[in-house]
Amino acid sequence: MEAVTPAALRAMKRAGRRIACLTAYDASFGHWLDAAGVEVALVGDSLGMVVQGHDSTRPVTMDDMVYHAACVARGVRRALRVVDLPYRSYQEPQQALDNACRLMDEGRAQVVKLEGGGPVVEIVRHLTARGVPVCGHLGLLPQSVEEPGGYRVQGREPAAAQRMLEDARALQAAGADLLVLECIPSTLAGEIRRSLQIPVIGIGAGADCDGQVLVLYDILGITPGRRPRFSEDFLAATGSVPAAIEAYVAAVRDGRFPGPGHSFD
Ligand code: KIV
């Protein structure tokens, strides 16, 4: 069982093999992600909502992320562990570097993820120049949804789409290894995917991405409230957690997920 690396994900992109990614917040689920062949285990700050019961990701702290990342690391042997830098933990280059190193040293993160383009690009450059592997995140930014226009499909207007394409290129040029695109039109995601060499992982970004990510609790149908349109309950049809995760991986791999009903124009 060979460990997944950013280089291996790039090779998958070049070979046209789709990448399966899911969130994980503890060792047991991390184990089942690995067993099902998930390539990327994302310790997302979505844990603020699905584990901690907050209304947004903003209350999540560095201590929370270190704790959950370390739990996941004990359960995962093969998947690449990507861990979110939480809200306001990467406002300045040195602060971002200190916090990224903490996630790597104490939480055993292999890649850190941070949200946004524009000024965040300089932070990404600061991290990658010092040996910290980075995953970018554009489109709907959960840490910013409380800001005007935050909680809707992003990049529908031509100027916003162009800005996102430029941000994506700038993140790649700054050394990012991966890019997550959340809730954007499928055609824009495809354009960004084709213009980058690094893998593009979509959530609500349609089928024309190099891989897909979903919140684990959504695919198990246990997130309270309404399931997001871009997600699917894989447990309902399979009857067990390991089978649900395997079904998700198979559906991503052979292009059955996401379908048109999970995507935005
Ligand atoms: O925190 C998270 O789970 C995420 C995914 C929604 C991509 O960032």
PDB file of C-alpha atoms and ligand atoms in Angstrom:
ATOM      1  CA  MET A   1       0.000   0.000   0.000  1.00  0.00           C
ATOM      2  CA  GLU A   2       1.879   3.020  -1.280  1.00  0.00           C
ATOM      3  CA  ALA A   3       1.229   6.351   0.443  1.00  0.00           C
ATOM      4  CA  VAL A   4      -0.456   8.988  -1.746  1.00  0.00           C
ATOM      5  CA  THR A   5       1.689  12.063  -2.438  1.00  0.00           C
ATOM      6  CA  PRO A   6       0.988  15.349  -4.257  1.00  0.00           C
ATOM      7  CA  ALA A   7       3.153  14.008  -7.112  1.00  0.00           C
ATOM      8  CA  ALA A   8       0.993  10.871  -7.325  1.00  0.00           C
ATOM      9  CA  LEU A   9      -2.146  13.043  -7.557  1.00  0.00           C
ATOM     10  CA  ARG A  10      -0.556  15.067 -10.367  1.00  0.00           C
ATOM     11  CA  ALA A  11       0.218  11.801 -12.184  1.00  0.00           C
ATOM     12  CA  MET A  12      -3.441  10.783 -11.774  1.00  0.00           C
ATOM     13  CA  LYS A  13      -4.502  14.082 -13.343  1.00  0.00           C
ATOM     14  CA  ARG A  14      -2.144  13.553 -16.289  1.00  0.00           C
ATOM     15  CA  ALA A  15      -3.482  10.010 -16.745  1.00  0.00           C
ATOM     16  CA  GLY A  16      -7.115  11.206 -16.563  1.00  0.00           C
ATOM     17  CA  ARG A  17      -7.797   9.103 -13.430  1.00  0.00           C
ATOM     18  CA  ARG A  18     -10.292  10.742 -11.097  1.00  0.00           C
ATOM     19  CA  ILE A  19      -9.284  11.492  -7.491  1.00  0.00           C
ATOM     20  CA  ALA A  20     -11.646  10.600  -4.621  1.00  0.00           C
ATOM     21  CA  CYS A  21     -11.513  12.820  -1.555  1.00  0.00           C
ATOM     22  CA  LEU A  22     -13.663  12.904   1.601  1.00  0.00           C
ATOM     23  CA  THR A  23     -13.530  14.753   4.886  1.00  0.00           C
ATOM     24  CA  ALA A  24     -12.556  12.874   8.058  1.00  0.00           C
ATOM     25  CA  TYR A  25     -12.451  14.060  11.642  1.00  0.00           C
ATOM     26  CA  ASP A  26     -11.367  11.007  13.624  1.00  0.00           C
ATOM     27  CA  ALA A  27      -9.278   7.820  13.452  1.00  0.00           C
ATOM     28  CA  SER A  28     -12.094   5.322  12.818  1.00  0.00           C
ATOM     29  CA  PHE A  29     -13.555   7.134   9.817  1.00  0.00           C
ATOM     30  CA  GLY A  30      -9.997   7.799   8.626  1.00  0.00           C
ATOM     31  CA  HIS A  31      -9.418   4.046   8.665  1.00  0.00           C
ATOM     32  CA  TRP A  32     -12.522   3.388   6.528  1.00  0.00           C
ATOM     33  CA  LEU A  33     -11.559   6.102   4.024  1.00  0.00           C
ATOM     34  CA  ASP A  34      -8.211   4.361   3.595  1.00  0.00           C
ATOM     35  CA  ALA A  35      -9.810   0.932   3.321  1.00  0.00           C
ATOM     36  CA  ALA A  36     -12.063   2.187   0.509  1.00  0.00           C
ATOM     37  CA  GLY A  37      -9.133   3.639  -1.453  1.00  0.00           C
ATOM     38  CA  VAL A  38      -9.876   7.341  -0.927  1.00  0.00           C
ATOM     39  CA  GLU A  39      -6.818   9.292  -2.121  1.00  0.00           C
ATOM     40  CA  VAL A  40      -7.240  12.435   0.013  1.00  0.00           C
ATOM     41  CA  ALA A  41      -8.511  12.614   3.607  1.00  0.00           C
ATOM     42  CA  LEU A  42      -9.435  16.237   4.267  1.00  0.00           C
ATOM     43  CA  VAL A  43      -9.592  17.277   7.907  1.00  0.00           C
ATOM     44  CA  GLY A  44     -11.944  20.134   7.068  1.00  0.00           C
ATOM     45  CA  ASP A  45     -12.987  22.929   9.381  1.00  0.00           C
ATOM     46  CA  SER A  46     -16.515  21.821   8.410  1.00  0.00           C
ATOM     47  CA  LEU A  47     -16.007  19.921  11.676  1.00  0.00           C
ATOM     48  CA  GLY A  48     -17.150  23.165  13.311  1.00  0.00           C
ATOM     49  CA  MET A  49     -20.635  22.437  12.024  1.00  0.00           C
ATOM     50  CA  VAL A  50     -20.948  18.655  11.748  1.00  0.00           C
ATOM     51  CA  VAL A  51     -18.970  17.721  14.889  1.00  0.00           C
ATOM     52  CA  GLN A  52     -19.165  20.800  17.112  1.00  0.00           C
ATOM     53  CA  GLY A  53     -22.662  22.035  16.173  1.00  0.00           C
ATOM     54  CA  HIS A  54     -21.729  25.622  15.282  1.00  0.00           C
ATOM     55  CA  ASP A  55     -23.537  27.576  12.529  1.00  0.00           C
ATOM     56  CA  SER A  56     -20.316  28.202  10.596  1.00  0.00           C
ATOM     57  CA  THR A  57     -16.641  27.223  10.436  1.00  0.00           C
ATOM     58  CA  ARG A  58     -15.511  30.478  12.064  1.00  0.00           C
ATOM     59  CA  PRO A  59     -15.455  29.366  15.727  1.00  0.00           C
ATOM     60  CA  VAL A  60     -13.019  26.511  14.919  1.00  0.00           C
ATOM     61  CA  THR A  61      -9.629  27.061  16.573  1.00  0.00           C
ATOM     62  CA  MET A  62      -6.091  25.931  15.837  1.00  0.00           C
ATOM     63  CA  ASP A  63      -6.266  23.637  18.878  1.00  0.00           C
ATOM     64  CA  ASP A  64      -9.411  22.013  17.400  1.00  0.00           C
ATOM     65  CA  MET A  65      -7.711  21.428  14.039  1.00  0.00           C
ATOM     66  CA  VAL A  66      -4.544  20.024  15.630  1.00  0.00           C
ATOM     67  CA  TYR A  67      -6.616  17.656  17.768  1.00  0.00           C
ATOM     68  CA  HIS A  68      -8.745  16.309  14.885  1.00  0.00           C
ATOM     69  CA  ALA A  69      -5.798  16.138  12.457  1.00  0.00           C
ATOM     70  CA  ALA A  70      -3.826  14.039  14.970  1.00  0.00           C
ATOM     71  CA  CYS A  71      -6.849  11.738  15.464  1.00  0.00           C
ATOM     72  CA  VAL A  72      -7.209  11.209  11.692  1.00  0.00           C
ATOM     73  CA  ALA A  73      -3.463  10.605  11.306  1.00  0.00           C
ATOM     74  CA  ARG A  74      -3.726   7.649  13.692  1.00  0.00           C
ATOM     75  CA  GLY A  75      -6.311   5.976  11.430  1.00  0.00           C
ATOM     76  CA  VAL A  76      -4.940   6.754   7.966  1.00  0.00           C
ATOM     77  CA  ARG A  77      -1.965   4.950   6.408  1.00  0.00           C
ATOM     78  CA  ARG A  78      -2.285   5.603   2.668  1.00  0.00           C
ATOM     79  CA  ALA A  79      -4.433   8.663   1.900  1.00  0.00           C
ATOM     80  CA  LEU A  80      -2.826  12.108   1.714  1.00  0.00           C
ATOM     81  CA  ARG A  81      -3.831  14.083   4.820  1.00  0.00           C
ATOM     82  CA  VAL A  82      -4.860  17.648   3.980  1.00  0.00           C
ATOM     83  CA  VAL A  83      -5.786  19.845   6.960  1.00  0.00           C
ATOM     84  CA  ASP A  84      -7.595  23.208   6.995  1.00  0.00           C
ATOM     85  CA  LEU A  85      -5.983  26.273   8.498  1.00  0.00           C
ATOM     86  CA  PRO A  86      -8.954  27.732  10.413  1.00  0.00           C
ATOM     87  CA  TYR A  87     -10.454  31.240  10.207  1.00  0.00           C
ATOM     88  CA  ARG A  88      -7.997  34.070  11.003  1.00  0.00           C
ATOM     89  CA  SER A  89      -5.068  31.675  11.421  1.00  0.00           C
ATOM     90  CA  TYR A  90      -3.267  32.876   8.251  1.00  0.00           C
ATOM     91  CA  GLN A  91      -3.695  36.653   8.177  1.00  0.00           C
ATOM     92  CA  GLU A  92       0.046  37.392   8.155  1.00  0.00           C
ATOM     93  CA  PRO A  93       2.861  35.339   6.556  1.00  0.00           C
ATOM     94  CA  GLN A  94       4.665  34.526   9.824  1.00  0.00           C
ATOM     95  CA  GLN A  95       1.416  33.664  11.626  1.00  0.00           C
ATOM     96  CA  ALA A  96       0.443  31.380   8.715  1.00  0.00           C
ATOM     97  CA  LEU A  97       3.839  29.670   8.776  1.00  0.00           C
ATOM     98  CA  ASP A  98       3.757  29.139  12.569  1.00  0.00           C
ATOM     99  CA  ASN A  99       0.256  27.671  12.375  1.00  0.00           C
ATOM    100  CA  ALA A 100       0.998  25.515   9.316  1.00  0.00           C
ATOM    101  CA  CYS A 101       4.075  24.092  11.090  1.00  0.00           C
ATOM    102  CA  ARG A 102       1.919  23.346  14.144  1.00  0.00           C
ATOM    103  CA  LEU A 103      -0.590  21.445  11.974  1.00  0.00           C
ATOM    104  CA  MET A 104       2.281  19.470  10.443  1.00  0.00           C
ATOM    105  CA  ASP A 105       4.286  18.839  13.630  1.00  0.00           C
ATOM    106  CA  GLU A 106       1.473  18.185  16.120  1.00  0.00           C
ATOM    107  CA  GLY A 107      -1.360  17.208  13.758  1.00  0.00           C
ATOM    108  CA  ARG A 108       0.830  15.312  11.245  1.00  0.00           C
ATOM    109  CA  ALA A 109      -0.741  17.221   8.345  1.00  0.00           C
ATOM    110  CA  GLN A 110       0.939  16.563   4.998  1.00  0.00           C
ATOM    111  CA  VAL A 111      -0.693  19.497   3.195  1.00  0.00           C
ATOM    112  CA  VAL A 112      -2.426  22.571   4.650  1.00  0.00           C
ATOM    113  CA  LYS A 113      -5.467  24.146   3.005  1.00  0.00           C
ATOM    114  CA  LEU A 114      -6.386  27.820   3.065  1.00  0.00           C
ATOM    115  CA  GLU A 115      -9.213  29.765   1.469  1.00  0.00           C
ATOM    116  CA  GLY A 116      -9.098  32.590  -1.052  1.00  0.00           C
ATOM    117  CA  GLY A 117      -7.140  34.252  -3.831  1.00  0.00           C
ATOM    118  CA  GLY A 118      -5.878  37.861  -4.032  1.00  0.00           C
ATOM    119  CA  PRO A 119      -3.822  38.622  -0.907  1.00  0.00           C
ATOM    120  CA  VAL A 120      -3.860  34.936   0.143  1.00  0.00           C
ATOM    121  CA  VAL A 121      -1.599  34.170  -2.845  1.00  0.00           C
ATOM    122  CA  GLU A 122       1.330  35.895  -1.074  1.00  0.00           C
ATOM    123  CA  ILE A 123       0.698  33.791   2.037  1.00  0.00           C
ATOM    124  CA  VAL A 124       0.735  30.646  -0.125  1.00  0.00           C
ATOM    125  CA  ARG A 125       4.048  31.735  -1.695  1.00  0.00           C
ATOM    126  CA  HIS A 126       5.509  32.341   1.784  1.00  0.00           C
ATOM    127  CA  LEU A 127       4.482  28.834   2.908  1.00  0.00           C
ATOM    128  CA  THR A 128       5.555  26.882  -0.171  1.00  0.00           C
ATOM    129  CA  ALA A 129       8.932  28.688  -0.321  1.00  0.00           C
ATOM    130  CA  ARG A 130       9.540  27.309   3.174  1.00  0.00           C
ATOM    131  CA  GLY A 131       8.598  23.744   2.336  1.00  0.00           C
ATOM    132  CA  VAL A 132       4.949  23.699   3.408  1.00  0.00           C
ATOM    133  CA  PRO A 133       2.738  21.902   0.845  1.00  0.00           C
ATOM    134  CA  VAL A 134      -0.458  23.888   0.219  1.00  0.00           C
ATOM    135  CA  CYS A 135      -3.953  23.272  -1.135  1.00  0.00           C
ATOM    136  CA  GLY A 136      -5.852  26.377  -2.286  1.00  0.00           C
ATOM    137  CA  HIS A 137      -9.627  26.823  -2.097  1.00  0.00           C
ATOM    138  CA  LEU A 138     -11.633  29.142  -4.402  1.00  0.00           C
ATOM    139  CA  GLY A 139     -15.328  29.695  -5.152  1.00  0.00           C
ATOM    140  CA  LEU A 140     -17.654  29.580  -2.182  1.00  0.00           C
ATOM    141  CA  LEU A 141     -15.418  30.140   0.839  1.00  0.00           C
ATOM    142  CA  PRO A 142     -17.020  28.733   4.010  1.00  0.00           C
ATOM    143  CA  GLN A 143     -14.902  31.014   6.243  1.00  0.00           C
ATOM    144  CA  SER A 144     -16.337  34.055   4.404  1.00  0.00           C
ATOM    145  CA  VAL A 145     -19.989  33.074   3.880  1.00  0.00           C
ATOM    146  CA  GLU A 146     -21.117  35.668   6.417  1.00  0.00           C
ATOM    147  CA  GLU A 147     -19.818  38.389   4.115  1.00  0.00           C
ATOM    148  CA  PRO A 148     -22.191  39.883   1.485  1.00  0.00           C
ATOM    149  CA  GLY A 149     -22.802  37.529  -1.456  1.00  0.00           C
ATOM    150  CA  GLY A 150     -20.872  34.772   0.320  1.00  0.00           C
ATOM    151  CA  TYR A 151     -23.473  32.038   0.427  1.00  0.00           C
ATOM    152  CA  ARG A 152     -24.310  31.419  -3.207  1.00  0.00           C
ATOM    153  CA  VAL A 153     -22.842  29.932  -6.356  1.00  0.00           C
ATOM    154  CA  GLN A 154     -19.681  31.933  -7.153  1.00  0.00           C
ATOM    155  CA  GLY A 155     -18.207  32.978 -10.510  1.00  0.00           C
ATOM    156  CA  ARG A 156     -21.408  33.295 -12.545  1.00  0.00           C
ATOM    157  CA  GLU A 157     -20.660  36.825 -13.718  1.00  0.00           C
ATOM    158  CA  PRO A 158     -17.922  37.064 -16.405  1.00  0.00           C
ATOM    159  CA  ALA A 159     -15.726  39.401 -14.327  1.00  0.00           C
ATOM    160  CA  ALA A 160     -15.901  37.124 -11.276  1.00  0.00           C
ATOM    161  CA  ALA A 161     -15.177  34.066 -13.440  1.00  0.00           C
ATOM    162  CA  GLN A 162     -12.127  35.771 -14.957  1.00  0.00           C
ATOM    163  CA  ARG A 163     -10.890  36.775 -11.471  1.00  0.00           C
ATOM    164  CA  MET A 164     -11.245  33.183 -10.267  1.00  0.00           C
ATOM    165  CA  LEU A 165      -9.326  31.840 -13.255  1.00  0.00           C
ATOM    166  CA  GLU A 166      -6.531  34.350 -12.567  1.00  0.00           C
ATOM    167  CA  ASP A 167      -6.520  33.501  -8.833  1.00  0.00           C
ATOM    168  CA  ALA A 168      -6.272  29.797  -9.685  1.00  0.00           C
ATOM    169  CA  ARG A 169      -3.287  30.404 -11.967  1.00  0.00           C
ATOM    170  CA  ALA A 170      -1.681  32.643  -9.329  1.00  0.00           C
ATOM    171  CA  LEU A 171      -2.098  29.966  -6.632  1.00  0.00           C
ATOM    172  CA  GLN A 172      -0.451  27.402  -8.884  1.00  0.00           C
ATOM    173  CA  ALA A 173       2.391  29.838  -9.676  1.00  0.00           C
ATOM    174  CA  ALA A 174       2.790  30.442  -5.914  1.00  0.00           C
ATOM    175  CA  GLY A 175       3.471  26.727  -5.487  1.00  0.00           C
ATOM    176  CA  ALA A 176       0.097  25.252  -4.457  1.00  0.00           C
ATOM    177  CA  ASP A 177      -0.074  21.475  -5.008  1.00  0.00           C
ATOM    178  CA  LEU A 178      -3.862  21.163  -5.168  1.00  0.00           C
ATOM    179  CA  LEU A 179      -6.916  23.363  -5.609  1.00  0.00           C
ATOM    180  CA  VAL A 180     -10.448  22.901  -4.243  1.00  0.00           C
ATOM    181  CA  LEU A 181     -13.255  24.645  -6.145  1.00  0.00           C
ATOM    182  CA  GLU A 182     -16.550  24.956  -4.252  1.00  0.00           C
ATOM    183  CA  CYS A 183     -19.977  25.799  -5.693  1.00  0.00           C
ATOM    184  CA  ILE A 184     -19.097  27.256  -9.067  1.00  0.00           C
ATOM    185  CA  PRO A 185     -20.556  26.676 -12.538  1.00  0.00           C
ATOM    186  CA  SER A 186     -19.370  23.398 -14.119  1.00  0.00           C
ATOM    187  CA  THR A 187     -18.096  25.120 -17.256  1.00  0.00           C
ATOM    188  CA  LEU A 188     -15.887  27.487 -15.238  1.00  0.00           C
ATOM    189  CA  ALA A 189     -14.508  24.548 -13.213  1.00  0.00           C
ATOM    190  CA  GLY A 190     -13.650  22.765 -16.472  1.00  0.00           C
ATOM    191  CA  GLU A 191     -11.890  25.855 -17.818  1.00  0.00           C
ATOM    192  CA  ILE A 192      -9.845  26.195 -14.612  1.00  0.00           C
ATOM    193  CA  ARG A 193      -9.033  22.456 -14.601  1.00  0.00           C
ATOM    194  CA  ARG A 194      -7.749  22.586 -18.180  1.00  0.00           C
ATOM    195  CA  SER A 195      -5.617  25.657 -17.545  1.00  0.00           C
ATOM    196  CA  LEU A 196      -3.767  24.150 -14.530  1.00  0.00           C
ATOM    197  CA  GLN A 197      -1.238  21.343 -14.154  1.00  0.00           C
ATOM    198  CA  ILE A 198      -2.144  20.810 -10.482  1.00  0.00           C
ATOM    199  CA  PRO A 199      -5.209  18.677  -9.651  1.00  0.00           C
ATOM    200  CA  VAL A 200      -8.529  20.479  -9.223  1.00  0.00           C
ATOM    201  CA  ILE A 201     -10.904  18.905  -6.711  1.00  0.00           C
ATOM    202  CA  GLY A 202     -14.538  19.998  -6.968  1.00  0.00           C
ATOM    203  CA  ILE A 203     -17.431  20.204  -4.512  1.00  0.00           C
ATOM    204  CA  GLY A 204     -20.544  21.515  -6.209  1.00  0.00           C
ATOM    205  CA  ALA A 205     -18.307  22.318  -9.202  1.00  0.00           C
ATOM    206  CA  GLY A 206     -19.573  19.679 -11.637  1.00  0.00           C
ATOM    207  CA  ALA A 207     -18.019  16.639 -13.274  1.00  0.00           C
ATOM    208  CA  ASP A 208     -15.255  18.373 -15.238  1.00  0.00           C
ATOM    209  CA  CYS A 209     -12.789  18.346 -12.325  1.00  0.00           C
ATOM    210  CA  ASP A 210      -9.810  16.062 -11.643  1.00  0.00           C
ATOM    211  CA  GLY A 211     -11.459  14.790  -8.481  1.00  0.00           C
ATOM    212  CA  GLN A 212     -14.333  15.266  -6.069  1.00  0.00           C
ATOM    213  CA  VAL A 213     -14.655  15.984  -2.359  1.00  0.00           C
ATOM    214  CA  LEU A 214     -17.706  15.805  -0.106  1.00  0.00           C
ATOM    215  CA  VAL A 215     -18.344  16.151   3.601  1.00  0.00           C
ATOM    216  CA  LEU A 216     -18.343  12.596   4.993  1.00  0.00           C
ATOM    217  CA  TYR A 217     -21.421  13.154   7.177  1.00  0.00           C
ATOM    218  CA  ASP A 218     -23.380  14.260   4.080  1.00  0.00           C
ATOM    219  CA  ILE A 219     -22.644  11.030   2.178  1.00  0.00           C
ATOM    220  CA  LEU A 220     -23.687   9.059   5.272  1.00  0.00           C
ATOM    221  CA  GLY A 221     -26.928  11.046   5.535  1.00  0.00           C
ATOM    222  CA  ILE A 222     -26.243  12.038   9.150  1.00  0.00           C
ATOM    223  CA  THR A 223     -25.761  15.801   8.804  1.00  0.00           C
ATOM    224  CA  PRO A 224     -28.819  17.356  10.474  1.00  0.00           C
ATOM    225  CA  GLY A 225     -31.007  19.540   8.230  1.00  0.00           C
ATOM    226  CA  ARG A 226     -31.185  19.694   4.480  1.00  0.00           C
ATOM    227  CA  ARG A 227     -28.535  17.856   2.434  1.00  0.00           C
ATOM    228  CA  PRO A 228     -26.730  20.206   0.011  1.00  0.00           C
ATOM    229  CA  ARG A 229     -27.861  19.755  -3.588  1.00  0.00           C
ATOM    230  CA  PHE A 230     -24.324  18.845  -4.691  1.00  0.00           C
ATOM    231  CA  SER A 231     -24.120  15.925  -2.256  1.00  0.00           C
ATOM    232  CA  GLU A 232     -25.650  12.448  -2.173  1.00  0.00           C
ATOM    233  CA  ASP A 233     -26.573   9.996   0.591  1.00  0.00           C
ATOM    234  CA  PHE A 234     -24.558   6.855  -0.304  1.00  0.00           C
ATOM    235  CA  LEU A 235     -25.484   5.049   2.921  1.00  0.00           C
ATOM    236  CA  ALA A 236     -29.176   4.805   2.064  1.00  0.00           C
ATOM    237  CA  ALA A 237     -28.488   2.509  -0.892  1.00  0.00           C
ATOM    238  CA  THR A 238     -25.666   0.477   0.668  1.00  0.00           C
ATOM    239  CA  GLY A 239     -26.533  -0.062   4.336  1.00  0.00           C
ATOM    240  CA  SER A 240     -23.098   0.243   5.971  1.00  0.00           C
ATOM    241  CA  VAL A 241     -20.446   2.921   6.438  1.00  0.00           C
ATOM    242  CA  PRO A 242     -17.633   0.999   4.644  1.00  0.00           C
ATOM    243  CA  ALA A 243     -19.956   0.134   1.727  1.00  0.00           C
ATOM    244  CA  ALA A 244     -21.183   3.739   1.450  1.00  0.00           C
ATOM    245  CA  ILE A 245     -17.611   5.072   1.257  1.00  0.00           C
ATOM    246  CA  GLU A 246     -16.697   2.384  -1.310  1.00  0.00           C
ATOM    247  CA  ALA A 247     -19.774   3.300  -3.387  1.00  0.00           C
ATOM    248  CA  TYR A 248     -18.784   6.976  -3.326  1.00  0.00           C
ATOM    249  CA  VAL A 249     -15.224   6.145  -4.443  1.00  0.00           C
ATOM    250  CA  ALA A 250     -16.503   3.918  -7.267  1.00  0.00           C
ATOM    251  CA  ALA A 251     -19.004   6.567  -8.424  1.00  0.00           C
ATOM    252  CA  VAL A 252     -16.292   9.263  -8.502  1.00  0.00           C
ATOM    253  CA  ARG A 253     -13.826   6.992 -10.299  1.00  0.00           C
ATOM    254  CA  ASP A 254     -16.164   5.948 -13.108  1.00  0.00           C
ATOM    255  CA  GLY A 255     -17.755   9.383 -13.511  1.00  0.00           C
ATOM    256  CA  ARG A 256     -21.246   8.533 -12.194  1.00  0.00           C
ATOM    257  CA  PHE A 257     -20.830  11.175  -9.474  1.00  0.00           C
ATOM    258  CA  PRO A 258     -21.468  14.070  -9.703  1.00  0.00           C
ATOM    259  CA  GLY A 259     -24.407  13.972 -12.087  1.00  0.00           C
ATOM    260  CA  PRO A 260     -26.097  17.005 -13.658  1.00  0.00           C
ATOM    261  CA  GLY A 261     -28.469  17.271 -10.672  1.00  0.00           C
ATOM    262  CA  HIS A 262     -25.503  17.857  -8.337  1.00  0.00           C
ATOM    263  CA  SER A 263     -24.022  20.668 -10.444  1.00  0.00           C
ATOM    264  CA  PHE A 264     -24.627  24.354 -11.210  1.00  0.00           C
ATOM    265  CA  ASP A 265     -24.795  26.255 -14.524  1.00  0.00           C
TER     266      ASP A 265
HETATM  267  O1  KIV B   1     -14.045  22.103   5.547  1.00  0.00           O
HETATM  268  C1  KIV B   1     -14.379  21.378   4.598  1.00  0.00           C
HETATM  269  O2  KIV B   1     -14.978  20.318   4.763  1.00  0.00           O
HETATM  270  C2  KIV B   1     -14.044  21.821   3.254  1.00  0.00           C
HETATM  271  C3  KIV B   1     -14.718  21.117   2.117  1.00  0.00           C
HETATM  272  C4  KIV B   1     -16.105  21.630   2.022  1.00  0.00           C
HETATM  273  C5  KIV B   1     -13.980  21.258   0.857  1.00  0.00           C
HETATM  274  O3  KIV B   1     -13.309  22.744   3.079  1.00  0.00           O
END
